[in-house]
Short mmCIF file of C-alpha atoms and ligand atoms in Angstrom, two decimals:
data_model
loop_
_atom_site.label_atom_id
_atom_site.label_comp_id
_atom_site.label_asym_id
_atom_site.label_seq_id
_atom_site.Cartn_x
_atom_site.Cartn_y
_atom_site.Cartn_z
CA UNK A 162 92.69 92.87 127.27
CA UNK A 163 91.40 93.81 123.83
CA UNK A 164 91.95 91.72 120.69
CA UNK A 165 91.59 93.75 117.55
CA UNK A 166 92.03 93.06 113.84
CA UNK A 167 94.68 95.23 112.17
CA UNK A 168 93.85 94.83 108.49
CA UNK A 169 90.52 94.50 106.63
CA UNK A 170 89.13 91.79 108.90
CA UNK A 171 89.47 88.00 108.52
CA UNK A 172 92.88 88.19 110.19
CA UNK A 173 92.19 85.03 112.15
CA UNK A 174 90.97 86.85 115.27
CA UNK A 175 88.69 83.90 116.01
CA UNK A 176 91.66 81.58 116.38
CA UNK A 177 93.64 84.05 118.55
CA UNK A 178 90.64 84.78 120.76
CA UNK A 179 90.06 81.05 121.05
CA UNK A 180 93.65 80.53 122.23
CA UNK A 181 93.57 83.49 124.64
CA UNK A 182 90.11 82.59 125.94
CA UNK A 183 91.77 79.73 127.81
CA UNK A 184 93.43 82.37 130.05
CA UNK A 185 90.37 84.52 130.80
CA UNK A 186 86.99 84.26 132.53
CA UNK A 187 84.85 86.53 130.38
CA UNK A 188 84.85 87.18 126.62
CA UNK A 189 82.84 90.12 125.27
CA UNK A 190 82.16 91.43 121.80
CA UNK A 191 81.92 95.19 121.45
CA UNK A 192 80.74 95.98 117.92
CA UNK A 193 79.45 94.54 114.67
CA UNK A 194 76.70 92.06 114.11
CA UNK A 195 76.02 88.92 112.16
CA UNK A 196 78.18 90.27 109.32
CA UNK A 197 81.31 89.01 111.05
CA UNK A 198 82.12 85.34 110.91
CA UNK A 199 84.78 83.66 112.98
CA UNK A 200 85.85 80.19 112.03
CA UNK A 201 87.14 78.29 115.03
CA UNK A 202 88.44 74.76 115.24
CA UNK A 203 87.96 72.95 118.53
CA UNK A 204 89.27 69.41 118.42
CA UNK A 205 88.10 68.01 115.10
CA UNK A 206 85.02 70.21 115.02
CA UNK A 207 84.69 73.41 113.06
CA UNK A 208 82.39 76.12 114.31
CA UNK A 209 81.46 79.28 112.46
CA UNK A 210 80.32 81.87 114.95
CA UNK A 211 78.66 85.06 113.80
CA UNK A 212 77.46 86.68 116.99
CA UNK A 213 78.25 84.64 120.08
CA UNK A 214 81.92 85.10 121.11
CA UNK A 215 84.12 82.13 120.31
CA UNK A 216 84.94 81.89 124.04
CA UNK A 217 81.74 79.84 124.19
CA UNK A 218 83.78 76.83 123.03
CA UNK A 219 85.73 76.94 126.31
CA UNK A 220 83.71 75.34 129.12
CA UNK A 221 82.58 77.74 131.80
CA UNK A 222 83.57 81.02 130.20
CA UNK A 223 81.00 83.81 130.33
CA UNK A 224 80.32 85.33 126.89
CA UNK A 225 78.86 88.79 126.50
CA UNK A 226 77.52 90.84 123.62
CA UNK A 227 78.12 94.49 124.45
CA UNK A 228 75.98 97.56 123.78
CA UNK A 229 78.06 98.35 120.68
CA UNK A 230 76.86 95.17 119.01
CA UNK A 231 73.77 95.08 116.79
CA UNK A 232 71.88 91.89 117.32
CA UNK A 233 69.95 89.78 114.88
CA UNK A 234 67.68 87.93 117.29
CA UNK A 235 66.73 85.19 114.82
CA UNK A 236 70.33 84.44 113.90
CA UNK A 237 71.34 84.64 117.55
CA UNK A 238 68.70 82.06 118.46
CA UNK A 239 69.85 79.73 115.68
CA UNK A 240 73.47 80.02 116.70
CA UNK A 241 72.65 79.39 120.36
CA UNK A 242 70.52 76.35 119.52
CA UNK A 243 73.14 74.93 117.18
CA UNK A 244 75.86 75.22 119.80
CA UNK A 245 73.58 73.47 122.29
CA UNK A 246 72.69 70.77 119.75
CA UNK A 247 76.38 70.14 119.14
CA UNK A 248 76.95 69.51 122.82
CA UNK A 249 78.26 72.87 124.02
CA UNK A 250 76.89 73.75 127.47
CA UNK A 251 75.63 77.27 126.79
CA UNK A 252 73.04 77.59 129.56
CA UNK A 253 73.69 80.59 131.80
CA UNK A 254 76.85 81.55 129.95
CA UNK A 255 75.61 84.12 127.46
CA UNK A 256 74.68 87.72 128.28
CA UNK A 257 73.38 90.43 125.95
CA UNK A 258 73.56 94.14 126.72
CA UNK A 259 70.23 95.75 127.53
CA UNK A 260 71.44 98.64 125.39
CA UNK A 261 72.29 96.60 122.28
CA UNK A 262 70.24 97.50 119.22
CA UNK A 263 68.26 94.93 117.29
CA UNK A 264 68.68 94.30 113.59
CA UNK A 265 65.14 94.03 112.24
CA UNK A 266 64.01 92.45 108.94
CA UNK A 267 63.32 95.91 107.48
CA UNK A 268 66.98 96.83 108.10
CA UNK A 269 68.13 93.72 106.29
CA UNK A 270 65.74 94.18 103.37
CA UNK A 271 66.69 97.83 103.05
CA UNK A 272 70.39 96.92 103.11
CA UNK A 273 69.84 94.57 100.18
CA UNK A 274 67.68 97.03 98.21
CA UNK A 275 70.26 99.82 98.74
CA UNK A 276 73.25 97.73 97.79
CA UNK A 277 71.44 96.68 94.59
CA UNK A 278 70.53 100.22 93.61
CA UNK A 279 73.20 102.66 94.70
CA UNK A 280 76.03 103.47 92.35
CA UNK A 281 78.88 103.29 94.80
CA UNK A 282 78.74 99.81 96.24
CA UNK A 283 80.35 99.25 99.60
CA UNK A 284 80.22 95.49 99.27
CA UNK A 285 78.19 94.97 102.43
CA UNK A 286 77.09 91.52 103.53
CA UNK A 287 73.43 92.60 103.18
CA UNK A 288 72.60 91.68 106.77
CA UNK A 289 71.12 94.98 107.83
CA UNK A 290 74.06 96.10 109.93
CA UNK A 291 74.49 99.51 108.24
CA UNK A 292 70.80 100.49 108.42
CA UNK A 293 70.63 99.38 112.07
CA UNK A 294 73.58 101.58 113.04
CA UNK A 295 72.01 104.41 111.01
CA UNK A 296 68.83 104.00 113.04
CA UNK A 297 70.89 103.97 116.24
CA UNK A 298 72.66 107.24 115.34
CA UNK A 299 69.29 108.62 114.20
CA UNK A 300 67.88 107.86 117.67
CA UNK A 301 65.05 105.67 116.45
CA UNK A 302 66.49 102.20 117.09
CA UNK A 303 64.94 99.31 118.99
CA UNK A 304 67.05 98.15 121.93
CA UNK A 305 66.98 94.97 123.96
CA UNK A 306 65.58 96.91 126.95
CA UNK A 307 62.59 98.02 124.83
CA UNK A 308 61.47 94.42 124.41
CA UNK A 309 59.82 94.44 127.85
CA UNK A 310 57.50 97.24 126.68
CA UNK A 311 55.14 96.05 123.91
CA UNK A 312 53.68 99.51 123.16
CA UNK A 313 57.10 100.97 122.62
CA UNK A 314 58.07 98.05 120.41
CA UNK A 315 54.94 98.49 118.28
CA UNK A 316 55.49 102.18 117.63
CA UNK A 317 59.23 101.82 116.95
CA UNK A 318 58.62 98.94 114.56
CA UNK A 319 55.75 100.67 112.74
CA UNK A 320 57.89 103.73 112.25
CA UNK A 321 60.84 101.58 111.20
CA UNK A 322 58.86 99.70 108.56
CA UNK A 323 57.28 102.87 107.17
CA UNK A 324 60.65 104.60 106.97
CA UNK A 325 62.31 101.61 105.27
CA UNK A 326 59.49 101.41 102.73
CA UNK A 327 59.85 105.12 101.93
CA UNK A 328 63.58 104.77 101.58
CA UNK A 329 63.27 101.69 99.33
CA UNK A 330 60.71 103.54 97.17
CA UNK A 331 63.06 106.52 96.88
CA UNK A 332 65.70 104.13 95.58
CA UNK A 333 63.21 102.86 93.00
CA UNK A 334 62.61 99.52 94.72
CA UNK A 335 60.45 98.01 97.44
CA UNK A 336 60.92 95.80 100.46
CA UNK A 337 60.43 92.25 99.15
CA UNK A 338 58.35 89.57 100.88
CA UNK A 339 55.83 89.54 103.71
CA UNK A 340 57.35 92.21 105.93
CA UNK A 341 54.79 92.00 108.80
CA UNK A 342 55.30 88.22 109.07
CA UNK A 343 59.07 88.70 109.13
CA UNK A 344 58.76 91.35 111.81
CA UNK A 345 56.59 89.02 113.93
CA UNK A 346 59.20 86.30 113.63
CA UNK A 347 61.97 88.71 114.67
CA UNK A 348 59.97 89.93 117.66
CA UNK A 349 59.27 86.36 118.76
CA UNK A 350 63.01 85.69 118.64
CA UNK A 351 63.52 88.98 120.49
CA UNK A 352 61.21 87.75 123.28
CA UNK A 353 63.69 84.96 123.87
CA UNK A 354 66.54 87.45 124.12
CA UNK A 355 65.05 88.98 127.25
CA UNK A 356 66.33 86.15 129.42
CA UNK A 357 69.90 87.02 128.33
CA UNK A 358 69.64 90.76 128.99
CA UNK A 359 72.30 92.17 131.30
CA UNK A 360 74.42 95.25 132.02
CA UNK A 361 77.63 94.19 130.27
CA UNK A 362 79.73 97.11 131.56
CA UNK A 363 78.74 96.38 135.13
CA UNK A 364 79.45 92.67 134.72
CA UNK A 365 82.87 93.37 133.22
CA UNK A 366 83.93 95.86 135.89
CA UNK A 367 82.69 93.58 138.68
CA UNK A 368 84.52 90.63 137.17
CA UNK A 369 87.76 92.62 137.07
CA UNK A 370 87.23 93.73 140.69
CA UNK A 371 86.85 90.06 141.59
CA UNK A 372 90.27 89.39 140.06
CA UNK A 373 88.92 87.82 136.87
CA UNK A 374 90.36 88.42 133.42
CA UNK A 375 88.24 89.80 130.61
CA UNK A 376 88.88 89.70 126.88
CA UNK A 377 87.15 92.20 124.60
CA UNK A 378 86.88 90.86 121.09
CA UNK A 379 86.60 93.07 118.00
CA UNK A 380 85.02 92.01 114.74
CA UNK A 381 86.17 93.15 111.29
CA UNK A 382 89.44 95.12 111.35
CA UNK A 383 91.08 98.51 111.76
CA UNK A 384 90.88 99.42 108.06
CA UNK A 385 87.10 98.85 108.26
CA UNK A 386 86.63 101.16 111.27
CA UNK A 387 83.98 103.82 110.65
CA UNK A 388 86.36 106.64 111.60
CA UNK A 389 89.82 105.25 110.90
CA UNK A 390 89.23 102.86 108.03
CA UNK A 391 89.10 103.34 104.27
CA UNK A 392 85.93 105.41 104.37
CA UNK A 393 83.35 104.95 102.85
CA UNK A 394 84.37 101.31 102.25
CA UNK A 395 84.06 100.56 105.94
CA UNK A 396 81.69 98.98 108.39
CA UNK A 397 79.33 101.16 110.43
CA UNK A 398 80.94 100.79 113.84
CA UNK A 399 84.16 101.44 115.78
CA UNK A 400 86.24 98.33 115.30
CA UNK A 401 89.37 99.80 116.90
CA UNK A 402 90.44 99.48 120.53
CA UNK A 403 88.75 102.74 121.57
CA UNK A 404 85.46 101.20 120.47
CA UNK A 405 86.08 98.35 122.90
CA UNK A 406 85.48 100.68 125.85
CA UNK A 407 82.37 102.42 124.49
CA UNK A 408 81.00 99.25 122.95
CA UNK A 409 81.19 97.18 126.12
CA UNK A 410 80.34 99.85 128.68
CA UNK A 411 83.64 100.34 130.52
CA UNK A 412 86.15 103.19 130.76
CA UNK A 413 89.39 103.10 128.74
CA UNK A 414 91.57 102.97 131.88
CA UNK A 415 90.22 99.49 132.61
CA UNK A 416 91.98 98.14 129.49
CA UNK A 417 95.46 96.81 130.27
CA UNK A 418 96.60 95.36 126.93
CA UNK A 419 95.69 95.55 123.25
CA UNK A 420 96.69 92.62 121.05
CA UNK A 421 96.62 93.37 117.32
CA UNK A 422 95.96 90.45 115.00
CA UNK A 423 97.66 90.60 111.60
CA UNK A 424 97.74 88.00 108.90
CA UNK A 425 101.25 87.31 107.55
CA UNK A 426 99.93 88.75 104.28
CA UNK A 427 96.89 90.95 103.52
CA UNK A 428 93.37 90.19 102.31
CA UNK A 429 90.29 92.22 101.63
CA UNK A 430 86.70 91.27 100.93
CA UNK A 431 84.20 93.80 99.65
CA UNK A 432 85.03 96.92 97.70
CA UNK A 433 87.68 99.59 98.20
CA UNK A 434 91.42 99.84 97.62
CA UNK A 435 93.96 97.16 98.53
CA UNK A 436 97.37 98.71 97.73
CA UNK A 437 99.41 95.51 97.99
CA UNK A 438 97.01 93.43 95.83
CA UNK A 439 98.65 90.60 93.89
CA UNK A 440 98.51 90.08 90.15
CA UNK A 441 95.77 87.55 89.21
CA UNK A 442 97.96 84.37 89.22
CA UNK A 443 99.49 85.00 92.62
CA UNK A 444 96.11 86.20 93.92
CA UNK A 445 94.56 82.88 93.00
CA UNK A 446 97.47 80.92 94.40
CA UNK A 447 97.36 82.59 97.80
CA UNK A 448 93.58 82.41 97.96
CA UNK A 449 93.83 78.65 97.55
CA UNK A 450 96.78 78.27 99.94
CA UNK A 451 95.10 80.36 102.61
CA UNK A 452 91.50 79.30 101.99
CA UNK A 453 90.60 82.95 101.57
CA UNK A 454 86.84 82.76 101.16
CA UNK A 455 84.48 84.64 103.51
CA UNK A 456 83.14 82.70 106.52
CA UNK A 457 79.79 84.52 106.34
CA UNK A 458 79.25 84.90 102.60
CA UNK A 459 81.75 82.53 100.91
CA UNK A 460 82.95 85.49 98.83
CA UNK A 461 86.52 85.16 97.52
CA UNK A 462 88.91 87.54 99.27
CA UNK A 463 91.45 89.60 97.34
CA UNK A 464 94.98 88.84 98.51
CA UNK A 465 98.23 90.81 98.66
CA UNK A 466 101.58 91.15 100.42
CA UNK A 467 101.90 92.27 104.03
CA UNK A 468 101.30 96.01 104.23
CA UNK A 469 103.50 97.43 106.99
CA UNK A 470 102.17 100.96 106.39
CA UNK A 471 98.71 99.76 107.35
CA UNK A 472 99.98 97.63 110.22
CA UNK A 473 102.00 100.51 111.69
CA UNK A 474 98.94 102.75 111.42
CA UNK A 475 96.88 100.06 113.15
CA UNK A 476 99.48 99.88 115.92
CA UNK A 477 99.05 103.62 116.47
CA UNK A 478 95.26 103.99 116.31
CA UNK A 479 94.75 100.97 118.55
CA UNK A 480 97.65 101.64 120.94
CA UNK A 481 98.80 98.05 120.43
CA UNK A 482 100.86 96.44 123.16
CA UNK A 483 101.59 93.33 121.09
CA UNK A 484 101.00 91.59 117.78
CA UNK A 485 99.62 88.17 116.96
CA UNK A 486 100.74 87.14 113.46
CA UNK A 487 98.50 84.50 111.91
CA UNK A 488 98.70 82.16 108.92
CA UNK A 489 102.47 82.20 108.72
CA UNK A 490 102.23 78.60 107.44
CA UNK A 491 100.34 79.81 104.34
CA UNK A 492 103.61 81.35 103.11
CA UNK A 493 105.63 78.15 103.69
CA UNK A 494 106.12 77.29 100.02
CA UNK A 495 106.97 80.76 98.66
CA UNK A 496 110.58 81.35 97.53
CA UNK A 497 110.36 85.11 98.18
CA UNK A 498 108.10 87.26 100.30
CA UNK A 499 107.58 91.00 100.01
CA UNK A 500 106.53 93.61 102.56
CA UNK A 501 105.25 97.09 101.67
CA UNK A 502 107.24 99.58 103.73
CA UNK A 503 105.90 102.83 102.21
CA UNK A 504 103.71 104.07 99.35
CA UNK A 505 104.56 106.05 96.26
CA UNK A 506 101.74 108.57 95.76
CA UNK A 507 101.22 111.45 93.31
CA UNK A 508 102.19 113.72 96.23
CA UNK A 509 105.45 111.87 96.91
CA UNK A 510 106.52 109.01 99.15
CA UNK A 511 104.15 108.33 102.04
CA UNK A 512 105.13 106.48 105.18
CA UNK A 513 101.81 107.04 106.89
CA UNK A 514 98.48 105.52 105.88
CA UNK A 515 96.61 108.25 103.95
CA UNK A 516 93.32 109.63 105.25
CA UNK A 517 91.95 109.93 101.74
CA UNK A 518 90.75 106.60 100.39
CA UNK A 519 91.12 107.70 96.76
CA UNK A 520 94.71 108.65 97.43
CA UNK A 521 95.18 105.19 98.90
CA UNK A 522 93.70 103.78 95.69
CA UNK A 523 96.47 105.48 93.72
CA UNK A 524 99.23 104.51 96.13
CA UNK A 525 101.87 102.19 94.77
CA UNK A 526 103.56 100.12 97.43
CA UNK A 527 107.32 100.29 97.85
CA UNK A 528 108.39 96.75 98.57
CA UNK A 529 111.20 95.14 100.41
CA UNK A 530 111.69 91.50 99.41
CA UNK A 531 112.91 88.85 101.82
CA UNK A 532 113.82 85.23 101.15
CA UNK A 533 111.11 82.69 101.94
CA UNK A 534 111.77 79.68 104.20
CA UNK A 535 110.34 76.97 101.94
CA UNK A 536 109.78 74.63 104.85
CA UNK A 537 106.66 73.57 106.77
CA UNK A 538 106.03 75.52 109.97
CA UNK A 539 102.77 73.88 111.08
CA UNK A 540 104.48 71.71 113.72
CA UNK A 541 106.68 74.45 115.18
CA UNK A 542 105.77 75.47 118.75
CA UNK A 543 108.79 77.61 119.71
CA UNK A 544 110.08 80.72 117.98
CA UNK A 545 113.63 79.37 118.08
CA UNK A 546 112.52 76.34 116.06
CA UNK A 547 111.27 78.40 113.13
CA UNK A 548 113.55 78.60 110.09
CA UNK A 549 115.91 81.60 110.40
CA UNK A 550 114.32 83.27 107.36
CA UNK A 551 110.85 83.00 108.95
CA UNK A 552 112.20 84.59 112.13
CA UNK A 553 113.74 87.32 110.03
CA UNK A 554 110.37 87.96 108.41
CA UNK A 555 108.71 88.26 111.83
CA UNK A 556 111.53 90.49 113.11
CA UNK A 557 110.99 92.79 110.15
CA UNK A 558 107.25 93.00 110.89
CA UNK A 559 108.10 93.82 114.47
CA UNK A 560 110.55 96.57 113.46
CA UNK A 561 108.27 98.13 110.88
CA UNK A 562 105.23 98.17 113.15
CA UNK A 563 107.26 99.08 116.25
CA UNK A 564 105.27 96.44 118.12
CA UNK A 565 106.48 93.18 119.67
CA UNK A 566 105.23 89.92 118.18
CA UNK A 567 103.69 87.97 121.04
CA UNK A 568 102.01 85.12 119.22
CA UNK A 569 102.47 83.40 115.88
CA UNK A 570 99.79 81.12 114.48
CA UNK A 571 100.95 78.34 112.16
CA UNK A 572 97.74 76.47 111.41
CA UNK A 573 94.03 76.29 112.05
CA UNK A 574 94.24 74.08 115.15
CA UNK A 575 94.29 75.45 118.69
CA UNK A 576 97.68 73.87 119.42
CA UNK A 577 99.28 75.35 116.28
CA UNK A 578 100.47 78.44 118.08
CA UNK A 579 103.82 79.88 119.10
CA UNK A 580 103.65 82.03 122.22
CA UNK A 581 106.64 84.31 122.48
P1 GDP B 611 88.45 86.15 111.72
O1 GDP B 611 87.10 86.69 111.39
O2 GDP B 611 89.46 87.24 111.88
O3 GDP B 611 88.45 85.20 112.86
O4 GDP B 611 88.95 85.34 110.48
P2 GDP B 611 88.20 84.16 109.69
O5 GDP B 611 87.64 83.18 110.64
O6 GDP B 611 87.32 84.71 108.64
O7 GDP B 611 89.41 83.58 108.89
C1 GDP B 611 90.38 82.94 109.50
C2 GDP B 611 90.51 81.60 108.79
O8 GDP B 611 91.85 81.25 108.82
C3 GDP B 611 89.79 80.47 109.47
O9 GDP B 611 89.38 79.52 108.53
C4 GDP B 611 90.83 79.89 110.40
O10 GDP B 611 90.63 78.54 110.71
C5 GDP B 611 92.05 80.07 109.57
N1 GDP B 611 93.26 80.28 110.35
C6 GDP B 611 93.43 81.03 111.47
N2 GDP B 611 94.71 81.01 111.84
C7 GDP B 611 95.36 80.26 110.92
C8 GDP B 611 96.73 79.90 110.74
O11 GDP B 611 97.61 80.27 111.48
N3 GDP B 611 97.01 79.13 109.65
C9 GDP B 611 96.07 78.71 108.76
N4 GDP B 611 96.46 77.96 107.74
N5 GDP B 611 94.79 79.04 108.91
C10 GDP B 611 94.44 79.80 109.97
#
């Protein structure tokens, strides 16, 4: 099973994966790096996980980081140690693909220098993810399997630093700080990674052969996919369900279900168009109601109505078999709720999500407005117990996306879930 975000990330995938992880044996991440942040509540504790799958909070589950992931070894070590310090038994439960690429300090520094200097800002988190994927596609990256070969590491790192310095200079800047010392620190953390190295694809396929269930967890969301998102305001990897196969090392026929996570409204962090964006007052109101501030950076997220054009597109490019709608409770107090069903564009009415991001920027949503339910939903555990207007809202999402709603999340806690 794959769990994939269907908007611009922050859909609450962490919560859905956390709920579903109870049913599976292995949880694997297939793309992204420490730029993603999942906030997960287990009991009264809150954990923010950047790299290790949230399945780690379920005793005994095996958690893998696939080859499609780019790994920050220092951050990984910190996260692992913090989980251990907070009483989570992590020993023997984490595996890292031998083919995963490492995010090095020069990637991170270059990311920051570039984002400061280039005219068209993407709004990256400045964690080196983009430059690491560039190095991967440029066939000069450093992979986990290289760590066992010091000579190879030295030449790849020397070349990496020199290239990053040249690039920073071309942008009119320089890499700040003591780069060699930072590189040494990263390599020391990398040394530690070697004990986690594994063949994730092989592990996943063997687990399935043994009758175990595997969940592949995406970071970010469909509209941030390198190919299918709002390019160039995207992340540098394949966030969609197809990326789950390549990024974990299995074939697509092994995947039996794709659950799309959508928030009951839409948010976006970073730059790029958000067609259903609210006016400032409502934007502020929903941001407060939904706590819409980035888990990794604390950046405020822009908020808007549910965009069914985007969600239907996400259903198609991911081949969704079901939807998980999150944060329904955030809408509890609103008297009316709108859904964008199509866009008005200079070229006429569009029912499909445009390929051209600038065209999307000009798109004006065509809304359908439904009555709100104005009642708390946080304690509801059965679909039938939701107010009729809330059910109508979910039915409409189902119709417009042509995808069945299988789960509805009504709060941050694990138990605040309706399974259909
Ligand atoms: P992710 O990266 O997709 O997992 O999303 P984030 O972790 O950035 O954002 C999800 C936030 O919403 C977290 O703080 C969750 O605790 C919270 N959350 C998830 N599901 C729900 C829900 O159904 N209701 C409310 N109120 N909060 C939720």
